[in-house]
Coordinates of C-alpha atoms and ligand atoms in Angstrom, one line a residue:
M1 CA -7.7 12.4 -24.7
P2 CA -4.6 14.7 -24.4
G3 CA -2.1 11.9 -24.9
Q4 CA -3.8 11.0 -28.2
S5 CA -4.2 14.7 -29.3
E6 CA -0.5 15.2 -28.6
R7 CA 0.5 12.3 -30.7
I8 CA -1.5 13.4 -33.8
N9 CA -0.8 17.1 -33.0
P10 CA -4.4 18.0 -34.1
A11 CA -3.8 21.7 -34.0
E12 CA -1.2 21.6 -36.8
M13 CA -3.1 19.0 -38.7
L14 CA -6.3 20.8 -38.5
M15 CA -4.8 24.1 -39.4
E16 CA -3.7 22.5 -42.4
A17 CA -6.8 20.7 -43.2
A18 CA -8.7 24.0 -42.4
H19 CA -6.6 25.9 -44.7
E20 CA -7.3 23.4 -47.4
A21 CA -10.9 23.3 -46.7
M22 CA -11.1 27.0 -46.8
A23 CA -9.2 26.9 -50.0
G24 CA -11.9 24.7 -51.4
F25 CA -10.8 21.1 -51.0
F26 CA -14.2 19.9 -49.9
D27 CA -13.0 16.3 -49.4
S28 CA -11.0 17.6 -46.3
Q29 CA -14.2 16.9 -44.5
S30 CA -13.5 13.3 -44.8
L31 CA -10.0 13.8 -43.3
I32 CA -11.4 15.8 -40.3
D33 CA -14.2 13.2 -39.9
N34 CA -11.7 10.5 -39.2
L35 CA -10.1 12.5 -36.5
P36 CA -10.8 11.0 -33.0
I37 CA -11.6 14.6 -31.7
S38 CA -14.4 16.9 -32.1
V39 CA -13.8 19.8 -34.7
F40 CA -15.9 22.8 -35.7
V41 CA -14.9 25.7 -37.8
F42 CA -16.7 29.1 -37.8
E43 CA -16.5 31.4 -40.6
V44 CA -16.1 35.1 -39.3
T45 CA -18.6 37.1 -41.6
K46 CA -17.8 40.7 -42.8
D47 CA -20.1 41.9 -40.0
E48 CA -18.0 40.1 -37.4
R49 CA -20.6 37.4 -36.7
Y50 CA -19.8 33.6 -36.5
R51 CA -21.3 31.2 -38.9
L52 CA -20.7 27.5 -38.6
A53 CA -18.8 26.2 -41.7
L54 CA -17.9 22.8 -40.6
V55 CA -18.2 20.2 -37.8
N56 CA -17.0 16.6 -38.0
R57 CA -18.5 13.3 -37.0
V58 CA -17.2 13.1 -33.5
F59 CA -18.7 16.5 -32.9
E60 CA -22.1 15.3 -34.2
R61 CA -21.9 12.3 -31.8
L62 CA -20.7 14.4 -28.8
F63 CA -23.7 16.8 -29.1
T64 CA -26.1 14.2 -30.6
V65 CA -26.8 16.5 -33.6
R66 CA -26.7 16.1 -37.4
R67 CA -24.5 18.7 -39.2
E68 CA -27.2 19.5 -41.8
E69 CA -29.1 21.2 -38.8
L70 CA -26.2 23.3 -37.9
I71 CA -24.0 24.2 -40.8
G72 CA -24.8 27.8 -42.1
N73 CA -26.2 28.8 -38.8
Y74 CA -25.0 31.8 -37.0
L75 CA -23.6 31.2 -33.4
S76 CA -26.8 32.8 -31.9
E77 CA -28.9 30.4 -33.7
I78 CA -27.2 27.2 -32.6
K79 CA -29.0 25.8 -29.5
I80 CA -27.1 23.0 -28.4
V81 CA -26.3 23.2 -24.7
S82 CA -26.2 26.9 -24.4
T83 CA -23.3 26.9 -26.9
A84 CA -23.8 30.5 -27.9
D85 CA -23.6 31.8 -24.3
Y86 CA -20.6 29.8 -23.5
L87 CA -18.5 30.0 -26.7
R88 CA -19.0 33.6 -27.7
P89 CA -16.6 35.2 -25.2
Q90 CA -14.0 32.7 -25.9
L91 CA -14.4 33.1 -29.7
D92 CA -14.3 36.9 -29.2
L93 CA -11.3 36.8 -27.2
A94 CA -9.2 34.6 -29.7
Y95 CA -10.6 36.7 -32.6
R96 CA -9.4 39.9 -31.0
S97 CA -6.2 38.8 -29.7
K98 CA -5.5 36.7 -32.8
K99 CA -4.2 34.0 -30.4
E100 CA -5.3 30.5 -29.5
V101 CA -7.6 30.3 -26.5
A102 CA -7.9 27.2 -24.3
F103 CA -10.8 26.6 -21.9
E104 CA -12.7 23.8 -20.0
W105 CA -16.3 23.3 -20.8
Q106 CA -18.6 21.5 -18.5
F107 CA -22.3 20.7 -19.1
S108 CA -24.5 17.8 -18.3
T109 CA -26.6 16.0 -20.7
P110 CA -28.4 13.7 -18.1
P111 CA -27.6 11.1 -17.0
N112 CA -24.0 12.2 -18.0
E113 CA -21.7 15.0 -17.0
R114 CA -19.6 16.2 -19.9
H115 CA -16.1 17.5 -19.3
L116 CA -14.5 19.1 -22.4
T117 CA -11.3 20.7 -23.1
C118 CA -11.6 23.2 -25.7
Q119 CA -9.2 25.2 -28.1
V120 CA -10.3 27.9 -30.3
I121 CA -7.7 29.0 -33.0
P122 CA -8.0 32.0 -35.3
V123 CA -7.1 31.0 -38.9
L124 CA -5.4 34.1 -40.5
N125 CA -5.6 34.7 -44.2
G126 CA -2.9 36.1 -46.3
S127 CA -3.5 39.7 -45.1
S128 CA -3.4 38.6 -41.5
D129 CA -7.1 38.9 -41.0
V130 CA -9.1 36.4 -39.2
R131 CA -11.6 34.8 -41.5
H132 CA -12.1 31.5 -39.7
M133 CA -12.2 30.1 -36.2
L134 CA -11.1 26.7 -35.8
G135 CA -12.3 24.9 -32.7
I136 CA -11.1 21.6 -31.3
I137 CA -12.8 19.8 -28.5
T138 CA -11.4 16.8 -26.4
D139 CA -14.0 14.9 -24.5
R140 CA -12.4 14.2 -21.0
S141 CA -15.8 12.9 -19.5
A142 CA -14.7 9.3 -19.2
E143 CA -11.6 10.2 -17.8
K144 CA -13.0 12.4 -15.1
R145 CA -15.6 9.8 -14.2
A146 CA -12.8 7.4 -13.8
E147 CA -11.0 9.9 -11.6
R148 CA -14.1 10.5 -9.5
H149 CA -14.7 6.8 -9.2
V150 CA -11.1 6.3 -7.9
L151 CA -11.5 9.2 -5.6
Y152 CA -14.7 7.9 -4.4
N153 CA -13.2 4.5 -3.8
A154 CA -10.2 6.0 -1.8
L155 CA -12.6 7.7 0.5
H156 CA -15.4 5.3 0.9
D157 CA -15.7 1.6 2.1
S158 CA -16.7 -0.5 -0.8
L159 CA -18.9 -2.9 1.4
T160 CA -21.3 -0.4 3.2
G161 CA -20.6 2.7 1.0
L162 CA -19.8 4.6 4.1
P163 CA -17.0 7.1 4.3
N164 CA -13.8 5.4 5.3
R165 CA -11.1 6.6 7.8
V166 CA -9.6 9.0 5.2
L167 CA -12.7 10.9 4.7
F168 CA -13.7 10.6 8.2
H169 CA -10.5 12.1 9.3
D170 CA -10.9 14.9 6.8
K171 CA -14.4 15.6 8.1
I172 CA -13.2 16.1 11.6
E173 CA -10.4 18.4 10.5
Q174 CA -12.6 20.6 8.4
T175 CA -14.9 21.0 11.5
T176 CA -12.6 21.4 14.3
E177 CA -10.5 23.9 12.6
T178 CA -13.3 26.3 12.3
Q179 CA -14.8 25.7 15.8
S180 CA -14.5 28.1 18.6
F181 CA -14.1 26.1 21.9
T182 CA -14.2 29.1 23.9
E183 CA -17.8 29.8 22.7
G184 CA -18.8 26.3 23.9
Q185 CA -18.8 24.6 20.4
H186 CA -17.7 21.1 20.6
S187 CA -17.7 17.9 18.6
A188 CA -17.4 14.3 19.5
V189 CA -16.1 11.1 18.1
L190 CA -17.6 7.6 18.9
V191 CA -15.7 4.5 18.1
L192 CA -17.8 1.4 18.0
N193 CA -16.9 -2.2 17.8
V194 CA -19.1 -5.1 17.4
D195 CA -18.8 -7.5 20.4
R196 CA -17.9 -11.1 19.2
F197 CA -18.1 -10.3 15.7
Q198 CA -15.8 -13.1 15.0
L199 CA -18.4 -15.5 16.2
I200 CA -20.9 -14.3 13.5
N201 CA -18.4 -14.8 10.9
E202 CA -17.4 -18.1 12.0
S203 CA -20.9 -19.4 12.6
F204 CA -22.6 -18.1 9.6
G205 CA -19.9 -17.4 7.1
H206 CA -18.3 -14.3 5.7
V207 CA -21.1 -13.5 3.2
A208 CA -23.5 -13.4 6.3
G209 CA -21.0 -11.5 8.1
D210 CA -20.9 -8.9 5.3
E211 CA -24.7 -8.7 5.2
F212 CA -24.7 -8.2 8.9
L213 CA -22.4 -5.3 8.6
I214 CA -24.3 -3.7 5.9
T215 CA -27.5 -3.9 8.1
L216 CA -25.6 -2.7 11.1
A217 CA -24.5 0.4 9.1
A218 CA -28.1 1.1 8.2
K219 CA -29.2 0.7 11.8
L220 CA -26.4 3.2 13.1
K221 CA -27.3 5.7 10.4
A222 CA -30.9 5.6 11.6
C223 CA -29.7 6.8 15.1
L224 CA -28.0 9.9 13.7
R225 CA -29.0 13.4 12.6
G226 CA -28.3 14.5 9.0
K227 CA -25.1 16.3 9.8
D228 CA -23.4 13.7 11.9
T229 CA -20.9 11.4 9.9
L230 CA -20.8 7.6 10.0
A231 CA -17.7 5.9 8.8
R232 CA -16.5 2.3 8.7
L233 CA -13.0 2.3 9.9
N234 CA -12.2 -1.3 9.3
G235 CA -13.6 -4.7 9.8
D236 CA -16.4 -4.6 12.4
E237 CA -15.2 -1.1 13.6
F238 CA -17.4 2.0 13.0
A239 CA -16.9 5.7 14.0
I240 CA -19.3 8.6 14.3
F241 CA -18.5 12.2 14.2
L242 CA -20.9 14.4 16.2
E243 CA -20.3 17.7 14.5
S244 CA -21.8 19.8 17.3
I245 CA -22.4 18.9 20.9
E246 CA -22.8 21.0 24.0
T247 CA -22.0 18.7 26.6
I248 CA -20.6 15.1 26.7
G249 CA -24.2 14.0 27.6
D250 CA -25.3 14.8 24.1
A251 CA -22.9 12.2 22.8
V252 CA -24.0 9.7 25.5
K253 CA -27.5 10.1 24.3
V254 CA -26.6 9.0 20.8
S255 CA -24.7 6.1 22.2
D256 CA -27.6 4.9 24.3
R257 CA -29.8 5.2 21.2
I258 CA -27.3 3.0 19.4
H259 CA -27.3 0.4 22.3
Q260 CA -31.2 0.3 22.2
A261 CA -31.4 -0.1 18.5
I262 CA -28.8 -2.8 18.3
K263 CA -30.3 -4.7 21.2
K264 CA -33.2 -5.7 19.1
P265 CA -32.5 -9.2 17.7
Y266 CA -32.4 -9.5 14.0
L267 CA -32.6 -12.2 11.5
L268 CA -29.4 -13.2 9.6
S269 CA -29.7 -16.0 7.0
G270 CA -32.8 -17.1 8.9
N271 CA -31.1 -17.1 12.1
E272 CA -31.9 -14.8 15.1
I273 CA -29.1 -12.8 16.0
H274 CA -28.5 -10.9 19.4
C275 CA -25.7 -8.5 19.1
S276 CA -24.1 -5.7 20.9
V277 CA -21.4 -3.1 20.5
S278 CA -18.9 -1.5 22.7
I279 CA -18.6 2.3 22.3
G280 CA -15.8 4.6 23.2
I281 CA -16.4 8.4 23.2
A282 CA -13.9 11.1 23.0
S283 CA -14.8 14.8 22.6
T284 CA -13.0 18.2 22.1
I285 CA -14.1 19.0 25.7
S286 CA -11.3 16.7 27.0
S287 CA -9.2 15.6 24.0
L288 CA -7.1 17.8 21.6
P289 CA -9.2 18.7 18.7
H290 CA -7.1 17.0 16.1
P291 CA -8.6 13.8 14.3
E292 CA -5.6 11.6 15.4
D293 CA -6.2 12.6 18.9
L294 CA -10.0 12.3 18.9
L295 CA -9.8 8.8 17.1
R296 CA -7.1 7.5 19.3
D297 CA -8.7 8.5 22.5
A298 CA -12.2 7.2 21.6
D299 CA -10.6 4.1 20.5
F300 CA -8.8 3.7 23.8
A301 CA -12.2 4.2 25.7
M302 CA -13.8 1.6 23.4
H303 CA -11.2 -0.9 24.4
Q304 CA -11.9 0.0 28.2
A305 CA -15.6 -0.5 27.3
K306 CA -14.6 -4.1 26.0
T307 CA -12.6 -4.9 29.0
G308 CA -15.3 -3.5 31.3
G309 CA -17.7 -6.1 30.0
K310 CA -18.7 -5.1 26.5
A311 CA -22.2 -3.8 25.3
R312 CA -21.5 -0.5 27.0
T313 CA -20.1 3.0 26.6
E314 CA -17.0 4.5 28.1
I315 CA -16.0 8.1 28.0
Y316 CA -12.5 8.9 27.5
Q317 CA -10.7 9.8 30.7
R318 CA -7.2 11.4 30.3
H319 CA -5.9 10.1 33.7
T320 CA -6.7 6.4 32.8
H321 CA -5.1 6.7 29.7
Q322 CA -2.0 8.2 31.2
Q323 CA -1.7 5.5 33.6
A324 CA -1.9 2.9 30.8
R325 CA 0.4 4.9 28.9
S326 CA 3.1 5.0 31.8
L327 CA 2.5 1.3 32.3
F328 CA 3.3 0.8 28.6
Q329 CA 6.3 3.0 29.0
L330 CA 7.4 1.0 32.0
E331 CA 7.0 -2.2 30.2
T332 CA 9.3 -0.9 27.2
D333 CA 11.8 0.3 29.8
L334 CA 11.8 -3.0 31.5
R335 CA 12.4 -4.9 28.3
R336 CA 15.4 -2.7 27.7
A337 CA 16.5 -3.1 31.4
L338 CA 16.7 -6.8 30.9
T339 CA 18.8 -6.5 27.7
D340 CA 20.9 -3.6 28.9
E341 CA 21.8 -5.2 32.2
Q342 CA 20.2 -2.4 34.2
L343 CA 18.5 -5.1 36.5
K344 CA 20.7 -6.2 39.6
L345 CA 20.4 -9.1 42.0
Y346 CA 20.5 -8.3 45.6
Y347 CA 21.0 -10.9 48.3
Q348 CA 19.2 -11.1 51.6
P349 CA 20.8 -13.3 54.2
I350 CA 18.9 -16.4 55.6
I351 CA 20.1 -17.3 59.1
N352 CA 20.2 -20.6 60.8
M353 CA 18.2 -19.9 64.0
K354 CA 19.9 -22.7 65.8
T355 CA 23.6 -21.9 65.1
G356 CA 23.2 -18.2 64.3
K357 CA 25.3 -18.8 61.3
L358 CA 24.5 -17.6 57.6
S359 CA 22.8 -20.5 55.7
G360 CA 22.4 -18.8 52.4
F361 CA 20.7 -16.0 50.6
E362 CA 17.5 -15.1 48.8
A363 CA 18.2 -13.5 45.5
L364 CA 15.9 -10.7 44.9
A365 CA 15.7 -8.6 41.7
R366 CA 16.4 -4.8 42.0
W367 CA 15.8 -2.3 39.1
P368 CA 17.6 1.0 39.4
H369 CA 15.8 2.9 36.7
P370 CA 18.0 5.4 35.1
E371 CA 15.2 8.2 35.5
R372 CA 12.9 6.9 38.1
G373 CA 15.3 5.6 40.7
F374 CA 14.8 2.0 42.1
V375 CA 11.4 0.7 41.0
P376 CA 10.0 -1.7 43.5
P377 CA 9.7 -5.3 42.7
S378 CA 6.0 -5.1 43.8
E379 CA 5.7 -3.0 40.6
F380 CA 7.8 -4.4 38.0
I381 CA 7.4 -8.2 38.9
P382 CA 3.5 -8.1 38.2
L383 CA 4.2 -6.1 35.1
A384 CA 6.8 -8.8 34.0
E385 CA 4.3 -11.6 34.8
E386 CA 1.5 -9.9 32.8
T387 CA 3.7 -9.3 29.7
G388 CA 5.6 -12.5 29.8
I389 CA 9.0 -10.7 30.5
I390 CA 9.1 -12.8 33.7
V391 CA 10.3 -15.8 31.7
P392 CA 13.6 -14.2 30.6
L393 CA 13.9 -12.3 33.7
G394 CA 13.5 -15.3 35.8
Q395 CA 16.2 -17.1 33.8
W396 CA 18.5 -14.2 34.2
A397 CA 17.9 -14.2 38.0
L398 CA 18.6 -18.0 38.2
M399 CA 21.8 -17.8 36.1
N400 CA 23.2 -14.7 38.0
A401 CA 22.3 -16.2 41.4
C402 CA 23.9 -19.5 40.8
R403 CA 27.1 -17.8 39.3
D404 CA 27.4 -15.6 42.2
L405 CA 27.1 -18.4 44.8
Q406 CA 29.8 -20.3 42.8
I407 CA 32.1 -17.2 43.1
W408 CA 31.5 -17.2 46.8
R409 CA 32.1 -20.9 47.1
R410 CA 35.3 -20.7 45.3
S411 CA 36.8 -17.6 47.1
H412 CA 35.5 -18.7 50.7
P413 CA 35.9 -22.0 52.2
E414 CA 33.0 -21.5 54.6
A415 CA 30.7 -20.8 51.7
S416 CA 30.5 -24.3 50.6
N417 CA 27.3 -25.2 52.6
L418 CA 25.5 -22.0 51.6
S419 CA 22.4 -22.2 49.5
I420 CA 20.9 -19.7 47.2
S421 CA 17.1 -19.2 46.9
V422 CA 15.6 -18.1 43.7
N423 CA 12.1 -17.0 43.2
V424 CA 10.3 -18.7 40.4
S425 CA 7.0 -17.2 39.2
G426 CA 4.0 -19.1 38.3
I427 CA 4.0 -17.9 34.7
Q428 CA 7.7 -19.0 34.4
F429 CA 6.9 -22.3 36.2
T430 CA 4.1 -23.2 33.8
R431 CA 5.2 -21.4 30.5
S432 CA 8.7 -22.3 30.1
D433 CA 10.4 -25.5 30.5
V434 CA 11.6 -24.5 34.0
V435 CA 13.3 -28.0 34.5
K436 CA 15.2 -27.7 31.3
D437 CA 16.1 -24.1 32.2
I438 CA 17.3 -25.0 35.7
S439 CA 19.3 -28.0 34.7
S440 CA 21.0 -25.9 32.1
V441 CA 21.9 -23.2 34.5
L442 CA 23.3 -25.8 36.8
Q443 CA 25.3 -27.4 34.2
E444 CA 26.7 -24.0 33.1
T445 CA 27.5 -22.6 36.5
G446 CA 28.8 -25.9 37.9
L447 CA 26.8 -25.2 41.1
P448 CA 25.7 -28.5 42.9
A449 CA 22.0 -28.8 42.5
G450 CA 21.6 -29.3 46.2
R451 CA 22.7 -25.6 46.7
L452 CA 20.0 -24.3 44.7
R453 CA 16.5 -23.6 46.4
I454 CA 13.6 -22.7 44.2
E455 CA 10.9 -20.7 45.8
L456 CA 7.4 -21.2 44.5
T457 CA 4.3 -19.3 45.7
E458 CA 1.2 -20.9 46.9
S459 CA -0.7 -19.4 44.0
T460 CA 1.8 -20.9 41.5
V461 CA 1.3 -24.4 42.7
M462 CA -2.3 -24.2 43.5
G463 CA -3.4 -22.9 40.2
N464 CA -2.8 -26.2 38.7
P465 CA -1.7 -28.7 41.5
E466 CA -1.6 -31.7 39.2
I467 CA 0.9 -30.2 36.9
A468 CA 2.7 -28.4 39.7
A469 CA 3.2 -31.7 41.3
Q470 CA 4.8 -33.3 38.2
I471 CA 7.0 -30.4 37.7
Q472 CA 8.1 -30.4 41.3
K473 CA 9.0 -34.2 41.1
R474 CA 11.2 -33.6 38.0
L475 CA 12.9 -30.6 40.0
K476 CA 13.4 -32.9 42.9
D477 CA 15.0 -35.5 40.5
L478 CA 17.4 -32.8 39.5
G479 CA 18.4 -32.6 43.2
V480 CA 17.3 -29.0 43.8
E481 CA 15.4 -28.0 47.0
L482 CA 11.9 -26.7 46.9
A483 CA 10.4 -24.0 49.2
L484 CA 6.7 -22.9 49.3
D485 CA 6.9 -19.1 49.5
D486 CA 4.4 -16.6 51.2
F487 CA 3.0 -19.6 53.2
G488 CA -0.4 -18.6 54.8
T489 CA -1.4 -15.9 52.4
G490 CA -3.0 -18.5 49.7
Y491 CA -5.2 -21.4 50.1
S492 CA -3.0 -24.3 50.0
S493 CA -4.9 -27.5 50.5
L494 CA -3.3 -29.7 53.0
S495 CA -3.9 -32.8 50.9
Y496 CA -1.8 -31.2 48.1
L497 CA 0.9 -30.0 50.5
Q498 CA 1.3 -33.5 51.4
R499 CA 1.7 -34.7 47.7
F500 CA 4.2 -32.0 47.0
P501 CA 7.9 -32.9 47.3
L502 CA 8.6 -29.7 49.3
D503 CA 11.6 -29.1 51.6
Y504 CA 10.7 -25.8 53.1
L505 CA 7.8 -23.7 54.0
K506 CA 8.3 -19.9 54.3
V507 CA 5.9 -18.4 56.7
D508 CA 4.6 -15.1 55.3
R509 CA 5.8 -12.0 57.1
A510 CA 2.4 -11.1 57.8
F511 CA 2.3 -13.7 60.5
V512 CA 5.8 -12.9 61.7
N513 CA 5.2 -9.1 61.9
H514 CA 3.0 -9.2 65.1
I515 CA 4.1 -12.6 66.5
D516 CA 5.3 -10.8 69.5
T517 CA 2.2 -8.8 70.3
N518 CA -0.7 -10.5 68.8
K519 CA -1.8 -13.7 70.4
E520 CA -3.7 -14.9 67.5
N521 CA -0.7 -14.5 65.2
R522 CA 1.3 -16.3 67.5
E523 CA -1.2 -19.3 67.7
I524 CA -1.3 -19.4 63.9
A525 CA 2.6 -19.5 63.6
E526 CA 2.6 -22.3 66.3
I527 CA 0.1 -24.2 64.2
I528 CA 2.0 -23.7 61.1
I529 CA 5.2 -24.9 62.8
L530 CA 3.4 -28.0 63.9
L531 CA 2.1 -28.6 60.6
A532 CA 5.5 -28.2 59.1
K533 CA 6.9 -30.7 61.5
A534 CA 4.1 -33.2 60.7
L535 CA 4.9 -32.9 57.0
D536 CA 8.7 -33.1 57.7
L537 CA 9.2 -29.6 56.3
K538 CA 11.8 -27.0 57.5
L539 CA 10.6 -23.5 58.2
V540 CA 11.8 -20.3 57.3
A541 CA 10.2 -17.1 59.0
E542 CA 10.2 -14.2 56.6
G543 CA 10.2 -10.4 57.8
I544 CA 11.8 -10.6 61.2
E545 CA 12.3 -7.0 62.2
E546 CA 12.4 -7.0 65.9
P547 CA 14.5 -8.8 68.4
A548 CA 11.4 -9.7 70.2
Q549 CA 10.0 -11.5 66.9
R550 CA 13.4 -13.4 66.5
D551 CA 13.1 -14.6 70.1
V552 CA 9.6 -15.9 69.7
I553 CA 10.4 -17.5 66.3
K554 CA 13.4 -19.2 67.8
S555 CA 11.6 -20.5 70.9
L556 CA 9.0 -21.9 68.6
G557 CA 11.6 -24.1 67.0
C558 CA 11.5 -22.3 63.6
E559 CA 14.9 -23.5 61.9
Y560 CA 15.5 -20.4 59.6
G561 CA 15.0 -16.7 59.7
Q562 CA 15.2 -13.8 57.4
G563 CA 14.4 -10.1 57.8
F564 CA 15.5 -6.6 58.2
L565 CA 16.7 -7.3 61.8
F566 CA 19.5 -9.3 60.3
S567 CA 19.9 -7.5 57.0
K568 CA 17.9 -6.3 54.0
A569 CA 18.8 -7.6 50.7
V570 CA 22.3 -6.2 49.7
P571 CA 24.3 -5.9 46.4
F572 CA 27.0 -8.6 45.6
D573 CA 29.8 -6.9 47.0
E574 CA 28.2 -6.6 50.4
A575 CA 26.9 -10.1 50.4
D576 CA 30.6 -11.0 49.7
E577 CA 31.7 -9.2 52.8
I578 CA 28.9 -11.0 54.7
V579 CA 30.2 -14.4 53.5
A580 CA 33.7 -13.5 54.5
A581 CA 32.7 -12.3 57.9
D582 CA 31.1 -15.7 58.9
K583 CA 29.5 -14.1 62.1
D584 CA 27.1 -15.2 64.6
W585 CA 23.8 -13.4 63.7
L586 CA 22.2 -14.2 66.9
K587 CA 24.6 -12.1 68.9
I588 CA 23.3 -8.6 67.7
Ligands
C2E1 P1 9.3 -12.5 48.4 O1 9.7 -13.6 47.6 O2 8.1 -12.8 49.4 O3 10.5 -11.7 48.9 C1 10.6 -11.3 50.2 C2 10.3 -9.9 50.3 O4 10.3 -9.4 51.6 C3 11.4 -9.0 49.6 O5 10.8 -7.7 49.1 C4 12.2 -8.5 50.7 O6 12.9 -7.3 50.6 C5 11.2 -8.3 51.8 N1 11.6 -8.4 53.2 C6 12.6 -9.1 53.7 N2 12.7 -8.8 55.0 C7 11.8 -8.0 55.5 C8 11.5 -7.4 56.5 O7 12.0 -7.6 57.7 N3 10.4 -6.5 56.7 C9 9.9 -6.3 55.4 N4 8.8 -5.4 55.6 N5 10.2 -6.7 54.3 C10 11.1 -7.7 54.3 P2 11.1 -7.4 47.7 O8 12.6 -7.6 47.4 O9 10.6 -6.0 47.6 O10 10.4 -8.3 46.7 C11 9.1 -8.4 46.7 C12 8.7 -9.7 45.8 O11 9.0 -9.5 44.4 C13 9.2 -10.8 46.5 O12 8.6 -11.4 47.4 C14 9.1 -11.8 45.2 O13 7.8 -12.3 45.2 C15 9.3 -10.9 44.0 N6 10.6 -11.0 43.5 C16 11.6 -10.2 43.8 N7 12.7 -10.6 43.0 C17 12.2 -11.7 42.2 C18 12.7 -12.4 41.2 O14 14.0 -12.6 40.7 N8 11.8 -13.4 40.6 C19 10.5 -13.4 40.8 N9 9.7 -14.3 40.2 N10 10.1 -12.7 41.8 C20 10.8 -11.9 42.5
CA2 CA1 10.7 -15.5 48.0
CA3 CA1 7.8 -14.4 50.7

């Protein structure tokens, strides 16, 4: 060991010992024997041949020889592990140069491989002639083995013995670096994930889960050719590198073979297991030839295979990935928009169709994206719902809408009877304590509860009508008004409509759109209006764009109207002017 040899400084010690030995102190043998490293001394004869003069006990052990068999022999006669061939050039070099020579010596005495570090030191006599060659051997085999073991463990998965992610990465890198894509040489990466592996673990325990993975690894291996690489990335995720494919079809064939092989039921702790895997394929045909790119793309495709129903293969498509990525980017931007106050509330006037006066506004969120311009609510609201951002977004809309109406109420006497309508999404309605949120907004802004109108869509309340009814009841107790939005587009069951404490129905603009031209639409609108009257609900018609539509709506007896004919949703300042103008909207 180098550390140890440094501490005892064997060279110096041995030089001394050797000198002594040469000088005839035979008991130096015992001194040398006690050294923890192998030592040998060759005498250089007059005809310049090397004759072994001394070896120590560690040397004997290292080469499994007895010194009696060796001492006195010339180098050419020593037959231990091709010593002569290996040592002679080194001894010659040290002898001629009169300088120490260090070298590595590797050989194998099965089952072990030996890694030795040697030094040969010429020992000079008084007249500077080399009479002896001293050799010191340090056995580094154990150390090397440990190093290899560490290296192996760093590159392999301990459960299955398969290459791990690091080695897999390396393998891809080595191959793709030398491939010529122009000549049609391609590679593919398959990422495989076991469907419902958690279930196996939970039902049969982790030991059985491990056993399952080992068997699976063997099954996968059997589906591959010799030069394909199978790796375990983590948990129940495996990857395969197909070094050379011509078309993506070659990779698909492998994946088909895997599905077939895995489909066969197999016994795990006496239980018959049916399992499947989802596979994603990426290749250098469509992905960049870097390990990270191939793995990421194959992983993305694998997740698509999962969401697409499992037990299947998906091939990576760049455009689907880009869509997902830009959606992810939009999500990040939306989160930032909310905290950076990029979002704005716009206000669309709601008109009393009997008096022509402004009755209030519907607050609608607007997102002027710094790079993309206005992102339509039809894009960011569903995204906000999917990601849960709708909860803080909805809370933000509530707070700002109530605060703005309070500003108008304070600055314009005619604003005291105006209402503000705020959309509350289904997610927000069920996931957060919407009653508490609303009451705290009312408290903070000082807006009377009766001035706030909450718009709920049919899908929100029909998803779980029992709970929806309870929450609505609590909202009514607060004193706020409730409107059912987009009425006619969902599947409102009449019995529930009766049980909900609603105040308004908002007729969807799909019905209003052709009310003046389409007889059927007009009849539906009439039925809705009759229904609303029967249920004692007030009606708001959405999407009035034409004077003719306005006239029909009015003649049918619908109380409120909203639409581009009157005004689109406008920013706070314009809404402020609208409040101040207090005009008759039916006279345009
Ligand atoms: P919605 O609640 O049905 O809102 C009415 C939509 O109809 C608004 O679209 C409005 O600009 C549009 N509109 C009004 N009059 C007319 C018209 O005459 N013709 C036509 N073609 N369209 C008209 P917008 O602002 O794009 O909002 C779309 C949807 O996004 C809203 O539908 C609502 O469901 C949702 N949304 C907007 N802001 C919020 C919000 O703060 N919270 C929640 N939860 N949802 C919101
Ligand atoms: Ca609405
Ligand atoms: Ca609506």
